[in-house]
XYZ file of C-alpha atoms in Angstrom:
628
model
C 6.213 7.683 -36.659
C 2.844 7.565 -34.907
C 0.003 9.134 -36.800
C -1.194 11.649 -34.226
C -4.652 13.141 -34.306
C -4.860 16.383 -32.371
C -8.267 16.341 -30.755
C -7.603 19.256 -28.433
C -9.550 17.619 -25.635
C -8.917 19.493 -22.423
C -10.566 17.592 -19.642
C -10.393 18.662 -16.004
C -9.640 15.349 -14.379
C -7.021 14.858 -11.726
C -5.071 11.946 -12.874
C -1.842 13.380 -11.552
C 0.169 11.090 -13.692
C 3.545 11.569 -15.325
C 4.181 10.387 -18.845
C 6.085 7.189 -18.348
C 8.653 5.856 -20.722
C 8.924 2.101 -20.826
C 12.257 0.384 -20.497
C 12.811 -3.303 -21.096
C 15.302 -3.775 -18.278
C 14.142 -7.344 -17.929
C 11.346 -9.410 -19.345
C 8.817 -11.142 -17.137
C 5.845 -13.406 -17.588
C 4.063 -11.821 -14.630
C 1.442 -9.110 -14.836
C 2.686 -6.787 -12.120
C -0.013 -4.234 -12.929
C -2.692 -6.803 -12.120
C -0.912 -7.716 -8.879
C -0.711 -3.993 -8.070
C -4.451 -3.593 -8.729
C -5.334 -6.438 -6.457
C -2.950 -5.377 -3.693
C -4.778 -2.058 -3.474
C -8.082 -3.919 -3.186
C -6.860 -5.642 -0.037
C -6.820 -2.294 1.744
C -10.458 -1.739 0.805
C -11.294 -5.154 2.254
C -9.608 -4.128 5.532
C -11.508 -0.860 5.932
C -13.360 -0.195 9.155
C -16.105 2.403 9.491
C -18.603 3.856 7.035
C -17.601 2.637 3.604
C -17.607 5.146 0.718
C -19.734 4.912 -2.433
C -16.536 4.185 -4.374
C -15.933 0.969 -2.414
C -15.021 -1.775 -4.906
C -14.939 -4.731 -2.520
C -18.662 -5.404 -2.508
C -18.764 -8.212 0.047
C -17.772 -5.759 2.794
C -20.213 -3.400 4.540
C -20.095 -0.745 7.273
C -18.618 -1.804 10.610
C -17.249 -0.403 13.850
C -19.527 2.635 13.642
C -19.447 3.285 17.398
C -15.691 2.903 17.901
C -14.473 5.287 20.591
C -17.903 6.586 21.550
C -17.764 5.136 25.084
C -14.494 7.005 25.596
C -15.979 10.208 24.189
C -13.883 10.267 21.022
C -14.703 9.527 17.394
C -12.506 6.612 16.333
C -14.647 5.406 13.440
C -12.553 4.421 10.432
C -9.050 3.114 9.987
C -8.051 -0.446 9.170
C -8.270 -3.921 10.634
C -4.718 -5.199 10.694
C -5.127 -8.801 9.519
C -7.759 -11.546 9.684
C -9.237 -10.175 12.908
C -11.017 -6.946 13.837
C -8.741 -5.124 16.255
C -7.392 -1.796 15.083
C -3.765 -1.966 16.230
C -2.018 1.374 15.813
C 1.540 0.137 15.259
C 1.012 -2.079 12.173
C -1.554 0.350 10.764
C 0.867 3.265 10.988
C 3.734 1.240 9.506
C 1.512 0.210 6.595
C 0.588 3.835 5.890
C 4.264 4.798 6.024
C 5.112 2.085 3.498
C 2.265 3.059 1.173
C 3.435 6.674 1.341
C 7.070 5.742 0.738
C 5.958 3.893 -2.370
C 4.268 7.066 -3.624
C 7.211 9.358 -2.869
C 9.774 7.114 -4.591
C 7.713 5.659 -7.432
C 5.333 8.506 -8.157
C 5.932 8.358 -11.902
C 5.446 4.616 -12.013
C 2.201 4.694 -10.003
C 0.715 7.615 -11.900
C 1.797 6.075 -15.190
C -0.488 3.156 -14.376
C -3.379 5.468 -13.486
C -3.348 4.239 -9.881
C -2.427 7.349 -7.936
C -6.037 8.038 -6.959
C -6.543 4.574 -5.485
C -3.167 4.662 -3.735
C -3.764 8.071 -2.157
C -7.234 6.893 -1.101
C -5.634 3.946 0.701
C -3.238 6.297 2.504
C -5.952 8.809 3.364
C -8.212 6.151 4.882
C -5.420 5.662 7.399
C -4.358 9.278 7.934
C -7.944 10.521 8.363
C -8.266 7.998 11.174
C -4.940 9.026 12.711
C -6.064 12.664 12.746
C -9.100 11.611 14.794
C -6.888 9.500 17.040
C -4.593 12.459 17.762
C -6.957 15.073 19.269
C -4.276 16.701 21.432
C -0.502 17.111 20.987
C 0.333 14.587 23.734
C -2.561 12.175 23.264
C -2.771 9.318 20.773
C -5.533 6.739 20.737
C -3.490 3.673 19.922
C -5.876 0.740 19.732
C -9.555 -0.123 19.374
C -10.710 -3.592 20.354
C -9.518 -6.330 22.646
C -7.199 -8.881 21.087
C -8.128 -11.695 23.469
C -11.915 -11.491 23.149
C -11.635 -10.871 19.408
C -9.690 -14.093 18.939
C -12.304 -16.077 20.863
C -14.870 -15.226 18.183
C -15.144 -15.952 14.478
C -17.553 -13.402 13.025
C -17.819 -10.762 10.336
C -16.782 -7.218 11.149
C -20.361 -6.207 10.373
C -21.609 -8.511 13.191
C -19.003 -7.727 15.861
C -20.036 -8.567 19.421
C -16.590 -8.343 20.998
C -15.217 -5.466 23.084
C -14.445 -2.249 21.243
C -12.587 -0.661 24.141
C -10.228 2.090 23.020
C -6.770 2.547 24.516
C -4.739 5.749 24.505
C -1.203 6.974 25.032
C -0.537 10.169 26.954
C 2.184 11.709 29.122
C 1.492 9.240 31.958
C 1.158 6.289 29.585
C 3.776 6.838 26.868
C 4.467 4.760 23.793
C 7.394 6.154 21.843
C 7.390 3.245 19.410
C 3.758 3.669 18.384
C 3.734 7.471 18.544
C 7.016 7.593 16.612
C 5.712 5.297 13.882
C 2.513 7.342 13.581
C 4.625 10.498 13.305
C 6.580 8.801 10.498
C 3.309 7.862 8.784
C 2.062 11.464 8.975
C 5.359 12.842 7.625
C 5.618 10.328 4.780
C 1.971 10.874 3.857
C 2.489 14.642 3.827
C 5.125 14.087 1.138
C 2.823 11.790 -0.799
C 0.011 14.378 -0.842
C 2.162 17.477 -1.293
C 1.850 17.804 -5.107
C -1.896 17.212 -5.039
C -3.367 18.689 -1.862
C -1.022 21.112 -0.144
C -3.435 22.042 2.658
C -3.955 18.402 3.647
C -0.211 17.816 3.366
C 0.444 20.711 5.735
C -2.125 19.392 8.211
C -0.439 15.988 8.244
C 2.904 17.640 8.888
C 1.545 19.491 11.937
C 0.424 16.170 13.413
C 3.765 14.574 12.539
C 5.764 17.226 14.388
C 3.539 17.123 17.459
C 3.627 13.347 17.694
C 7.385 13.204 17.258
C 7.820 15.689 20.092
C 5.454 13.622 22.260
C 7.274 10.383 21.430
C 10.697 11.886 22.128
C 9.865 13.789 25.325
C 7.795 11.076 27.018
C 9.661 7.882 26.328
C 8.411 4.374 26.896
C 7.151 1.240 25.160
C 3.497 1.082 24.177
C 3.100 -2.492 25.463
C 3.791 -1.208 28.975
C 1.026 1.364 28.631
C -1.323 -0.996 26.756
C -0.589 -4.532 28.033
C -3.476 -5.820 25.907
C -1.342 -5.401 22.780
C 1.647 -7.369 24.095
C 0.562 -10.770 22.727
C 0.009 -9.380 19.252
C 2.366 -6.504 18.423
C 5.064 -6.362 21.078
C 7.644 -3.879 19.867
C 11.195 -4.784 20.834
C 12.191 -1.146 21.358
C 11.378 2.442 20.456
C 14.783 3.843 19.466
C 14.409 2.797 15.817
C 10.977 4.450 15.601
C 12.357 7.746 16.932
C 15.129 7.712 14.318
C 12.617 6.620 11.666
C 10.234 9.468 12.487
C 13.045 12.039 12.525
C 14.353 10.784 9.177
C 10.911 11.129 7.617
C 10.396 14.558 9.132
C 13.680 15.646 7.598
C 12.535 14.357 4.207
C 9.239 16.226 4.581
C 10.586 19.510 5.973
C 14.322 19.657 5.151
C 14.725 21.235 8.589
C 18.230 20.665 9.926
C 16.893 19.917 13.406
C 15.698 16.481 12.329
C 18.897 15.604 10.469
C 20.917 16.667 13.472
C 18.685 14.469 15.641
C 19.486 11.273 13.711
C 23.177 12.171 13.738
C 23.378 13.095 17.427
C 21.494 9.934 18.397
C 23.093 7.635 15.851
C 25.110 5.711 18.435
C 22.845 5.863 21.500
C 19.788 4.729 19.535
C 21.584 2.106 17.469
C 21.215 3.730 14.072
C 24.862 3.219 13.149
C 25.373 0.264 15.460
C 22.676 -2.187 14.461
C 23.555 -4.281 11.402
C 20.315 -6.054 10.508
C 19.035 -8.598 8.002
C 15.360 -7.738 8.208
C 12.956 -4.826 7.916
C 9.480 -4.951 9.442
C 6.803 -3.236 11.535
C 8.993 -3.939 14.579
C 12.516 -3.325 13.289
C 12.959 -0.129 11.250
C 16.755 0.119 11.276
C 17.292 -0.979 7.654
C 14.659 1.521 6.518
C 16.282 4.315 8.526
C 19.716 3.474 7.144
C 18.583 3.415 3.523
C 16.477 6.565 3.880
C 19.448 8.449 5.350
C 21.727 7.062 2.624
C 19.569 9.045 0.227
C 20.631 12.273 1.933
C 24.269 11.305 1.533
C 23.948 10.109 -2.078
C 22.199 13.326 -3.041
C 25.199 15.281 -1.743
C 23.342 16.901 1.148
C 25.341 15.439 4.027
C 27.339 18.572 4.775
C 28.787 18.535 8.263
C 26.968 15.275 8.934
C 28.616 13.327 6.110
C 30.807 11.208 8.370
C 27.881 9.848 10.406
C 25.701 9.423 7.336
C 28.423 7.248 5.815
C 28.127 5.014 8.872
C 24.408 4.775 8.295
C 25.068 3.843 4.669
C 27.576 1.177 5.699
C 24.787 -0.533 7.627
C 22.414 -0.111 4.676
C 25.010 -1.879 2.534
C 25.293 -4.649 5.160
C 21.538 -5.282 4.877
C 21.734 -5.361 1.083
C 24.754 -7.656 0.986
C 23.233 -10.017 3.567
C 20.002 -10.365 1.613
C 21.921 -11.096 -1.583
C 24.186 -13.687 0.059
C 27.316 -11.574 -0.553
C 28.198 -10.785 3.046
C 31.124 -13.099 3.787
C 28.887 -15.745 5.327
C 26.858 -13.345 7.473
C 23.859 -13.652 5.211
C 20.099 -13.585 5.631
C 18.490 -17.049 5.615
C 16.961 -18.231 2.332
C 14.700 -21.144 1.441
C 15.856 -23.672 -1.171
C 13.479 -21.981 -3.595
C 15.135 -18.568 -3.164
C 12.809 -16.850 -0.677
C 14.204 -14.621 2.061
C 13.265 -16.412 5.283
C 13.237 -14.450 8.539
C 10.367 -15.788 10.637
C 8.228 -18.912 10.812
C 5.132 -16.772 11.308
C 4.006 -14.640 8.356
C 7.414 -14.649 6.725
C 6.318 -13.133 3.423
C 5.937 -9.709 5.019
C 9.722 -9.700 5.566
C 10.414 -10.766 1.988
C 8.043 -8.110 0.622
C 9.593 -5.354 2.755
C 13.143 -6.374 1.824
C 12.258 -6.432 -1.869
C 10.762 -2.949 -1.567
C 13.876 -1.610 0.169
C 16.088 -3.046 -2.568
C 13.988 -1.347 -5.247
C 14.196 1.972 -3.379
C 17.921 1.714 -2.687
C 18.551 0.817 -6.334
C 16.851 4.065 -7.294
C 19.041 6.097 -4.934
C 22.231 4.401 -6.114
C 21.335 4.751 -9.778
C 20.678 8.482 -9.438
C 24.102 8.913 -7.805
C 25.865 6.522 -10.204
C 26.956 4.512 -7.169
C 27.277 0.839 -6.235
C 27.308 -1.325 -3.098
C 30.645 -2.804 -2.076
C 29.975 -6.180 -0.465
C 32.673 -8.474 0.965
C 31.943 -10.976 -1.813
C 30.905 -8.779 -4.738
C 30.341 -5.319 -6.131
C 26.592 -4.821 -6.565
C 25.189 -2.512 -9.215
C 21.719 -0.957 -8.929
C 20.484 -3.550 -11.418
C 21.594 -6.318 -9.046
C 19.363 -4.841 -6.352
C 16.458 -4.680 -8.776
C 17.074 -8.281 -9.751
C 16.802 -9.310 -6.102
C 13.597 -7.281 -5.696
C 12.212 -8.991 -8.784
C 13.197 -12.456 -7.521
C 11.214 -11.944 -4.321
C 8.263 -10.386 -6.135
C 8.198 -13.220 -8.662
C 8.335 -15.795 -5.870
C 5.207 -14.238 -4.367
C 3.443 -14.390 -7.734
C 4.216 -18.013 -8.532
C 7.869 -18.553 -9.392
C 8.405 -20.967 -6.515
C 8.572 -24.733 -5.924
C 4.786 -24.897 -5.400
C 4.031 -22.808 -8.506
C 1.560 -20.996 -6.258
C 0.681 -17.342 -6.081
C 0.717 -16.238 -2.467
C -1.309 -13.160 -3.392
C -4.966 -14.128 -3.210
C -6.829 -13.737 -6.483
C -3.714 -13.438 -8.633
C -3.192 -16.182 -11.191
C -4.951 -19.523 -11.221
C -3.396 -21.197 -8.176
C -3.619 -19.256 -4.920
C -4.743 -19.928 -1.304
C -8.491 -20.520 -1.009
C -8.746 -21.104 2.751
C -7.356 -17.791 3.944
C -7.416 -17.232 7.704
C -9.657 -14.168 7.526
C -13.015 -13.810 9.247
C -14.728 -11.650 6.657
C -13.479 -13.631 3.674
C -14.459 -16.975 5.219
C -18.093 -16.078 6.033
C -20.742 -15.287 3.430
C -21.285 -11.572 2.924
C -24.146 -9.719 4.619
C -25.496 -9.042 1.125
C -25.903 -12.804 0.680
C -26.455 -14.124 4.195
C -28.570 -11.433 5.841
C -28.762 -12.920 9.338
C -26.007 -12.216 11.841
C -23.318 -14.843 12.402
C -22.652 -15.334 16.091
C -19.313 -15.740 17.823
C -19.500 -19.524 18.283
C -21.594 -20.123 15.166
C -18.802 -18.622 13.097
C -16.383 -21.288 14.284
C -18.810 -24.169 13.910
C -20.360 -23.241 10.570
C -17.652 -21.330 8.730
C -14.201 -21.702 10.279
C -14.269 -25.515 10.293
C -15.817 -25.988 6.852
C -13.564 -27.616 4.272
C -14.884 -25.623 1.316
C -13.009 -22.624 -0.004
C -13.794 -19.172 1.359
C -17.002 -17.704 -0.084
C -15.342 -14.303 -0.611
C -12.083 -13.834 -2.485
C -10.014 -11.274 -0.617
C -8.125 -9.981 -3.639
C -4.571 -8.791 -3.088
C -4.095 -10.359 0.331
C -0.510 -11.519 0.813
C -0.722 -14.554 3.076
C 1.935 -15.584 5.590
C 3.532 -17.915 3.066
C 5.548 -21.131 2.998
C 7.941 -22.520 5.584
C 11.730 -22.661 5.412
C 11.521 -25.610 3.025
C 9.059 -23.854 0.666
C 6.196 -26.028 1.935
C 2.723 -24.535 2.288
C -0.540 -25.913 3.699
C -3.674 -24.079 2.584
C -5.779 -24.422 5.728
C -7.819 -21.851 7.604
C -6.438 -23.163 10.895
C -2.851 -22.762 9.665
C -2.814 -19.068 10.553
C 0.985 -18.815 10.531
C 0.878 -19.421 6.779
C -2.600 -18.363 5.621
C -3.360 -15.144 7.519
C -2.814 -11.943 5.504
C -1.619 -8.671 7.019
C -1.545 -5.017 6.051
C 2.152 -4.866 6.875
C 2.865 -7.554 4.296
C 0.788 -6.087 1.495
C 1.729 -2.406 1.922
C 5.283 -2.700 0.479
C 3.908 -4.408 -2.633
C 2.354 -1.184 -3.920
C 5.708 0.452 -4.529
C 7.400 -2.811 -5.504
C 4.914 -3.879 -8.170
C 4.645 -0.377 -9.632
C 8.417 -0.390 -10.117
C 8.545 -3.913 -11.551
C 5.698 -3.098 -13.935
C 7.549 -0.059 -15.256
C 10.632 -2.187 -15.892
C 8.731 -4.980 -17.591
C 8.094 -2.955 -20.745
C 4.362 -3.605 -20.515
C 1.662 -0.975 -20.272
C -0.172 -0.728 -16.982
C -3.800 -1.262 -16.176
C -6.367 1.408 -16.944
C -8.761 0.236 -14.271
C -9.692 -2.720 -12.185
C -12.758 -4.747 -13.023
C -13.762 -6.864 -10.065
C -14.399 -10.506 -11.019
C -17.761 -12.064 -10.168
C -18.220 -12.740 -6.476
C -18.386 -16.408 -5.517
C -21.052 -17.555 -3.066
C -21.284 -20.516 -0.708
C -23.213 -23.542 -1.831
C -26.914 -23.140 -1.173
C -26.695 -19.400 -0.513
C -28.948 -17.016 -2.458
C -27.187 -15.314 -5.355
C -27.935 -11.668 -6.298
C -29.599 -10.933 -9.606
C -26.981 -11.127 -12.371
C -27.615 -7.541 -13.433
C -26.237 -6.300 -10.105
C -22.914 -8.056 -10.541
C -19.996 -6.119 -12.016
C -18.835 -7.231 -15.419
C -15.283 -8.461 -15.782
C -13.456 -7.171 -18.816
C -10.205 -8.919 -19.720
C -7.222 -6.590 -19.544
C -6.101 -7.716 -22.966
C -9.421 -6.557 -24.431
C -8.677 -2.908 -23.699
C -7.853 -1.373 -27.086
C -6.269 1.878 -25.873
C -3.732 3.009 -23.346
C -3.630 6.349 -21.568
C -0.330 8.238 -21.328
C -0.430 11.074 -18.822
C 1.808 14.050 -18.113
C 1.666 17.312 -16.161
C 2.486 20.295 -18.346
C 1.924 23.205 -15.957
C 0.968 24.069 -12.376
C -0.001 27.151 -10.384
C -1.376 28.154 -6.991
C -4.465 30.194 -6.170
C -4.569 30.994 -2.466
C -3.598 27.742 -0.809
C -4.835 25.509 -3.623
C -2.556 23.964 -6.233
C -3.829 23.410 -9.766
C -2.278 21.258 -12.470
C -2.592 21.178 -16.231
C -2.522 17.626 -17.511
C -2.103 16.191 -20.959
C -3.538 12.770 -21.697
C -2.794 10.841 -24.866
C -5.289 8.160 -25.869
C -3.420 5.714 -28.044
C -4.973 2.917 -30.096
C -2.784 -0.092 -29.265
C -5.000 -2.597 -31.085
C -4.645 -3.652 -34.695
C -8.128 -2.490 -35.606
C -9.991 0.760 -36.097
C -11.838 1.964 -33.010
C -15.208 3.661 -33.310
C -17.723 4.867 -30.743
C -15.138 4.947 -27.942
C -16.893 5.683 -24.652
C -14.805 6.664 -21.632
C -15.774 6.435 -17.969
C -14.303 9.413 -16.108
C -14.612 9.164 -12.325
C -13.795 11.665 -9.555
C -13.912 14.551 -12.037
C -14.699 17.791 -10.189
C -13.668 20.546 -12.576
C -14.415 21.957 -16.000
C -13.634 20.079 -19.194
C -13.002 20.817 -22.815
C -12.670 18.763 -25.950
C -14.211 15.498 -24.869
C -17.960 15.474 -25.305
C -20.090 14.601 -22.278
C -23.091 12.321 -22.761
C -26.420 12.211 -20.946
C -25.018 9.395 -18.833
C -23.179 10.354 -15.676
C -19.355 10.374 -16.020
C -19.442 9.049 -19.601
C -17.529 10.944 -22.295
C -16.932 10.371 -25.987
C -14.440 11.703 -28.505
C -15.285 14.910 -30.398
C -17.971 14.632 -33.074
C -15.499 15.130 -35.908
C -13.243 12.316 -34.713
C -15.239 9.245 -35.704
C -12.416 6.750 -36.019
C -9.191 6.119 -34.113
C -6.948 4.183 -36.470
C -4.388 1.579 -35.348
C -1.288 3.208 -33.799
C -2.911 6.635 -33.914
C -3.564 8.757 -30.869
C -5.642 11.653 -29.635
C -4.566 14.238 -27.067
C -6.740 16.045 -24.536
C -5.948 18.382 -21.649
C -7.468 18.879 -18.217
C -6.946 21.109 -15.189
C -7.814 20.219 -11.615
C -6.773 20.210 -7.953
C -7.369 17.498 -5.379
C -7.406 13.711 -5.765
C -6.852 12.317 -9.224
C -9.670 11.243 -11.442
C -9.772 7.867 -13.075
C -10.266 7.052 -16.769
C -11.295 3.709 -18.156
C -12.862 2.378 -21.335
C -16.562 1.650 -20.949
C -17.264 0.440 -24.466
C -16.160 0.694 -28.096
C -16.738 -0.776 -31.546
């Protein structure tokens, strides 16, 4: 029995985090919480626009501050899709949808690791941009930048000299694929934000409905309206995006209109006809089929049950094919056990498939159901095992013993095909790097990149598990948002199953600098604290909620538990993003620093202290600053 110390500390923080029980479903040598931390950092490295004061990736600075101005619209913000500086709407929207899906399905797991604030911030950086890009019901600004001119230059985003032309979709220039995916992103994000910021959630839903109507009424492919995007993100069709958007709008609204839409169009749009072995920014069918299987498994099919069963049959086909149980009609695999779909940036397909398996396992488990494959009967645990196998491959369980997530582990790619990561930061090299100079001085250099782009999932090995770490080998070394986005949900789930406690916060490692470059004064560098040195863990739960006007408030309970074998004294906590009142914890004269109550001098081994807080809005973040 734990010796509990009731410290009655009610602190108004928003760490909207559910108390998470740990289950040792399977053991693992990988630190999924650390991989999760770093994956979130990749999105900060990809930010365009005016960076916030909370920015943790210090080698990045403001960029693209005049995007859209020549067209008379504010398009500052959003994300760069990969190693270049074009803001492509289709992969950006898909990435936001995947981040949001991770939140909606693994909310307890993410909040249990105190990462909901960072995850919602990653989503909001995208949705805030999409709101700007959707100024009218039938207008969507779909792209900023020119892919051709951008690829002729190798320069930092902060030094961009290439075209920042903005391209839009409207009734005369439709793009049902891109508009549909953005509608899906808005709808999924509205679900992600609903428990925390109902007014923002409602705003996102308005945009989702308008964009879906635009995509459905004015049909066409975006590459026909924006030929500039054809070389880079040429969608193979828009029918899957329309079904995808409708499925998400049904999840967000529960309005029968959207469920009827996916049923009425199941055949004509291929929802029940396409049996696929991949899921990606281009092909959403597997995602649609699994998302609609949820409706059926929850017993909400009603009059649409027959068609929903056809959707589920195709979801099962995808699952069986990935697990090599599909009577020979299986998805390709490498000798080392990696799902292999495409020679170019294959790991995005493996990451997305692993995420879908983790999600589908959750749906099946809740319904006490299984997948009937031609060659086997798969239990939910079998799906989780597959998800884990792909996640572990990414982290180092592969023939190369290499982590394909930059910054994770000791052996990872150092010559990532990424402009910003490969050129010294503006804080180190103050002069601008020109278009040609970037190629000559930085792209062709044999040394490792001066900036570690933490959390970037590179393209990955070939069909024989071979990998060449070269900046010019962009098929294998370029990271993408679409590859990293599914990892947020995947790693949060794997961490919860590992039986290990999650991370309290991320401490950015020291920034490396190119040889001969000036190095900032040591005092300005963040200090890295080993995860294992953290003596306490935070267990969070929501104990009450209420609404005042249109604002939702939550009462949270946080247990601080001493998980070390020693007494802890002088525990100092850093509490960030706190915007409400607090009780119990004692504030200090230092900003955002709190200590335990005066009467609680010592926290003994295995003892804990409970405090409470109330707040609306984005979650706050707690970490240990110091202790004795």
